[in-house]
Amino acid sequence: MAKICGVSTPEAVSAALDGGAAFLGFMFFPKSPRNVSPEAAARLTPPARARGAKVVAVVVDPSDTELDAIVAGLSPDLIQLHGKESPARVREIAGRTGCGIIKVTPVSEPSDVAAARAYEPLVEHLMFETKPPKDADRPGGLGVPFDWTLLEGARFARPWFLAGGLDPWNVGEAIAASGAPLVDVSSGVERGPGLKDPTLIRAFLDAVRRA
């Protein structure tokens, strides 16, 4: 199954749903070219809810005020935490929002994968993403893969996501190398920063199905 992240137009939503995406991600982070308001995201979600796709709010070290606004405006099924949230903060957010949690772990070496175990009892899904360079102004959506074999043979209590640098041409290889049950894509299906390409979305989802 796949998540198309950073959608912001009806065309992208339609392409994702027609291709069989199980999750749609909406970005709430001002530094991202995919940033939307809760109200704008909410206008895009009725087709997803009608077809059973999960609506995911993607945030980075959110404040309680930001979380309250997103929950009130969007009513997401899941909240994806893409910052440096501690296990204690993840527990707080889950309790405050009543939403399932996806916790992102940035990866560059085996110890990073092991560190995700601390979050495992608290979340619906873990997500493994490329660790950004120290000078990056955002934690993901940079279009760079990591060594997928670091996850080979990994077992977790719930299905986990592979993310980071995936696209229609490499996602089959990534699934084979990592054993990922779920995959996430954002920049790999864009024709420019934040500009989702429906043709690339469909190609990505076709490749996931084949894999």
Short mmCIF file of C-alpha atoms in Angstrom, two decimals:
data_model
loop_
_atom_site.label_atom_id
_atom_site.label_comp_id
_atom_site.label_asym_id
_atom_site.label_seq_id
_atom_site.Cartn_x
_atom_site.Cartn_y
_atom_site.Cartn_z
CA MET A 1 0.00 0.00 0.00
CA ALA A 2 1.08 3.56 -0.63
CA LYS A 3 0.73 7.08 0.73
CA ILE A 4 0.86 10.08 -1.56
CA CYS A 5 2.10 12.94 0.60
CA GLY A 6 1.89 16.68 0.15
CA VAL A 7 -1.21 16.72 -2.04
CA SER A 8 -2.76 20.15 -2.51
CA THR A 9 -4.99 20.03 -5.61
CA PRO A 10 -8.13 18.14 -6.67
CA GLU A 11 -6.19 16.70 -9.62
CA ALA A 12 -3.56 15.16 -7.35
CA VAL A 13 -6.22 13.75 -5.05
CA SER A 14 -8.08 12.18 -7.98
CA ALA A 15 -4.93 10.64 -9.44
CA ALA A 16 -3.96 9.20 -6.06
CA LEU A 17 -7.38 7.71 -5.39
CA ASP A 18 -7.83 6.39 -8.92
CA GLY A 19 -4.42 4.71 -8.62
CA GLY A 20 -5.36 3.03 -5.35
CA ALA A 21 -3.49 5.10 -2.75
CA ALA A 22 -4.50 4.03 0.76
CA PHE A 23 -3.30 7.23 2.45
CA LEU A 24 -3.30 10.92 1.45
CA GLY A 25 -0.96 13.26 3.29
CA PHE A 26 -1.56 17.00 3.78
CA MET A 27 1.41 19.12 4.84
CA PHE A 28 1.14 21.67 7.64
CA PHE A 29 4.63 23.16 7.73
CA PRO A 30 5.23 26.70 6.42
CA LYS A 31 8.72 25.96 5.08
CA SER A 32 7.39 23.23 2.79
CA PRO A 33 6.33 24.07 -0.79
CA ARG A 34 3.42 21.69 -0.12
CA ASN A 35 2.06 23.62 2.87
CA VAL A 36 -1.74 24.00 3.05
CA SER A 37 -4.23 25.31 5.59
CA PRO A 38 -6.55 22.94 7.46
CA GLU A 39 -9.49 24.50 5.64
CA ALA A 40 -7.92 24.00 2.21
CA ALA A 41 -7.08 20.39 3.06
CA ALA A 42 -10.61 19.75 4.31
CA ARG A 43 -12.05 20.84 0.96
CA LEU A 44 -9.96 18.13 -0.73
CA THR A 45 -10.82 15.22 1.56
CA PRO A 46 -14.43 14.21 0.75
CA PRO A 47 -13.40 11.94 -2.17
CA ALA A 48 -10.77 10.27 0.03
CA ARG A 49 -13.23 9.61 2.82
CA ALA A 50 -15.83 8.31 0.36
CA ARG A 51 -13.32 5.80 -1.00
CA GLY A 52 -11.86 4.69 2.31
CA ALA A 53 -8.43 6.32 2.05
CA LYS A 54 -6.90 7.57 5.30
CA VAL A 55 -6.41 11.32 5.70
CA VAL A 56 -3.03 12.14 7.24
CA ALA A 57 -1.97 15.49 8.72
CA VAL A 58 1.81 15.92 8.45
CA VAL A 59 3.37 18.20 11.08
CA VAL A 60 6.80 19.08 12.46
CA ASP A 61 7.16 19.61 16.22
CA PRO A 62 3.63 21.06 16.41
CA SER A 63 2.34 23.17 19.27
CA ASP A 64 -0.90 22.25 21.01
CA THR A 65 -2.54 25.28 19.37
CA GLU A 66 -1.50 24.07 15.90
CA LEU A 67 -2.75 20.57 16.62
CA ASP A 68 -6.10 21.85 17.87
CA ALA A 69 -6.58 23.91 14.70
CA ILE A 70 -5.73 20.96 12.44
CA VAL A 71 -8.02 18.56 14.27
CA ALA A 72 -10.87 21.09 14.31
CA GLY A 73 -10.44 21.99 10.64
CA LEU A 74 -9.58 18.63 9.11
CA SER A 75 -10.46 15.76 11.49
CA PRO A 76 -7.54 13.64 10.23
CA ASP A 77 -7.45 9.89 10.68
CA LEU A 78 -3.73 9.98 11.42
CA ILE A 79 -1.15 12.58 12.43
CA GLN A 80 2.34 12.13 11.02
CA LEU A 81 5.02 13.54 13.32
CA HIS A 82 8.04 14.55 11.28
CA GLY A 83 10.05 16.44 13.91
CA LYS A 84 12.06 15.61 17.01
CA GLU A 85 9.08 14.66 19.12
CA SER A 86 10.03 12.53 22.14
CA PRO A 87 8.09 9.40 23.08
CA ALA A 88 6.47 11.37 25.90
CA ARG A 89 5.37 14.10 23.47
CA VAL A 90 4.02 11.48 21.04
CA ARG A 91 1.92 10.05 23.86
CA GLU A 92 0.63 13.54 24.70
CA ILE A 93 -0.30 14.24 21.07
CA ALA A 94 -2.13 10.94 20.69
CA GLY A 95 -4.12 11.62 23.85
CA ARG A 96 -4.88 15.24 22.97
CA THR A 97 -6.02 14.61 19.41
CA GLY A 98 -7.53 11.14 19.59
CA CYS A 99 -5.80 10.39 16.27
CA GLY A 100 -3.56 7.52 15.30
CA ILE A 101 0.09 8.48 15.01
CA ILE A 102 2.72 7.91 12.32
CA LYS A 103 6.18 8.69 13.73
CA VAL A 104 8.96 9.41 11.28
CA THR A 105 12.50 8.27 12.07
CA PRO A 106 15.36 9.74 9.99
CA VAL A 107 17.85 7.04 8.98
CA SER A 108 21.48 6.94 7.94
CA GLU A 109 22.84 4.00 9.98
CA PRO A 110 21.58 0.86 11.79
CA SER A 111 21.30 2.58 15.18
CA ASP A 112 18.68 4.94 13.72
CA VAL A 113 16.41 2.01 12.91
CA ALA A 114 16.90 0.64 16.43
CA ALA A 115 15.97 4.03 17.93
CA ALA A 116 12.49 3.77 16.42
CA ARG A 117 11.67 0.93 18.82
CA ALA A 118 11.03 3.48 21.59
CA TYR A 119 8.00 4.75 19.65
CA GLU A 120 6.61 1.39 18.60
CA PRO A 121 4.09 0.96 21.46
CA LEU A 122 2.71 4.48 20.90
CA VAL A 123 1.95 4.59 17.19
CA GLU A 124 -0.14 3.12 14.41
CA HIS A 125 2.82 3.16 12.03
CA LEU A 126 6.52 3.95 11.98
CA MET A 127 8.03 5.64 8.94
CA PHE A 128 11.69 5.52 7.95
CA GLU A 129 12.94 8.53 5.99
CA THR A 130 16.34 9.74 4.80
CA LYS A 131 18.20 11.68 7.48
CA PRO A 132 18.49 15.25 6.13
CA PRO A 133 21.80 17.10 5.95
CA LYS A 134 22.58 19.35 8.90
CA ASP A 135 21.91 22.52 6.90
CA ALA A 136 18.50 21.39 5.57
CA ASP A 137 15.61 23.76 6.32
CA ARG A 138 13.03 20.97 6.48
CA PRO A 139 13.13 17.36 7.71
CA GLY A 140 11.82 15.58 4.61
CA GLY A 141 10.52 15.88 1.08
CA LEU A 142 14.08 16.33 -0.17
CA GLY A 143 14.02 13.52 -2.73
CA VAL A 144 17.10 11.67 -1.46
CA PRO A 145 17.10 7.90 -0.70
CA PHE A 146 19.03 6.09 2.03
CA ASP A 147 20.41 2.54 2.15
CA TRP A 148 17.21 0.52 2.00
CA THR A 149 18.98 -2.66 3.11
CA LEU A 150 19.27 -1.16 6.62
CA LEU A 151 15.64 -2.25 7.01
CA GLU A 152 16.02 -5.70 5.48
CA GLY A 153 14.48 -8.25 7.82
CA ALA A 154 13.16 -5.59 10.23
CA ARG A 155 10.01 -6.62 12.07
CA PHE A 156 7.67 -4.27 13.89
CA ALA A 157 4.31 -4.69 15.60
CA ARG A 158 2.47 -2.65 12.96
CA PRO A 159 3.07 -2.16 9.21
CA TRP A 160 5.75 0.46 8.60
CA PHE A 161 6.44 2.95 5.84
CA LEU A 162 9.54 3.40 3.71
CA ALA A 163 10.07 6.98 2.52
CA GLY A 164 12.83 9.17 1.15
CA GLY A 165 13.75 9.57 -2.49
CA LEU A 166 11.23 7.09 -3.85
CA ASP A 167 9.87 7.53 -7.38
CA PRO A 168 8.13 5.42 -10.06
CA TRP A 169 11.46 4.04 -11.28
CA ASN A 170 13.02 2.90 -8.00
CA VAL A 171 10.11 2.00 -5.73
CA GLY A 172 10.04 -1.63 -6.87
CA GLU A 173 13.73 -2.01 -6.06
CA ALA A 174 13.22 -0.24 -2.73
CA ILE A 175 10.43 -2.61 -1.70
CA ALA A 176 12.52 -5.63 -2.69
CA ALA A 177 15.60 -4.40 -0.81
CA SER A 178 13.84 -3.31 2.39
CA GLY A 179 10.79 -5.56 2.62
CA ALA A 180 8.65 -2.48 3.27
CA PRO A 181 4.92 -3.22 3.60
CA LEU A 182 4.01 0.46 3.03
CA VAL A 183 5.66 3.22 0.98
CA ASP A 184 5.39 7.00 1.00
CA VAL A 185 6.20 9.45 -1.80
CA SER A 186 6.13 13.22 -2.18
CA SER A 187 8.77 14.93 -4.34
CA GLY A 188 9.20 11.76 -6.45
CA VAL A 189 5.83 12.40 -8.12
CA GLU A 190 6.30 16.13 -8.75
CA ARG A 191 7.22 18.11 -11.84
CA GLY A 192 8.48 20.95 -9.63
CA PRO A 193 8.59 21.78 -5.91
CA GLY A 194 5.11 21.16 -4.55
CA LEU A 195 3.60 20.54 -8.02
CA LYS A 196 2.18 17.02 -8.05
CA ASP A 197 2.04 15.39 -11.50
CA PRO A 198 -1.01 13.10 -11.91
CA THR A 199 0.84 11.00 -14.51
CA LEU A 200 3.74 10.38 -12.12
CA ILE A 201 1.34 9.59 -9.28
CA ARG A 202 -0.37 6.94 -11.37
CA ALA A 203 2.99 5.54 -12.53
CA PHE A 204 4.23 5.32 -8.94
CA LEU A 205 1.12 3.49 -7.77
CA ASP A 206 1.29 1.11 -10.74
CA ALA A 207 4.90 0.31 -9.81
CA VAL A 208 3.92 -0.35 -6.19
CA ARG A 209 1.20 -2.74 -7.33
CA ARG A 210 3.63 -4.63 -9.53
CA ALA A 211 6.13 -4.89 -6.69
#
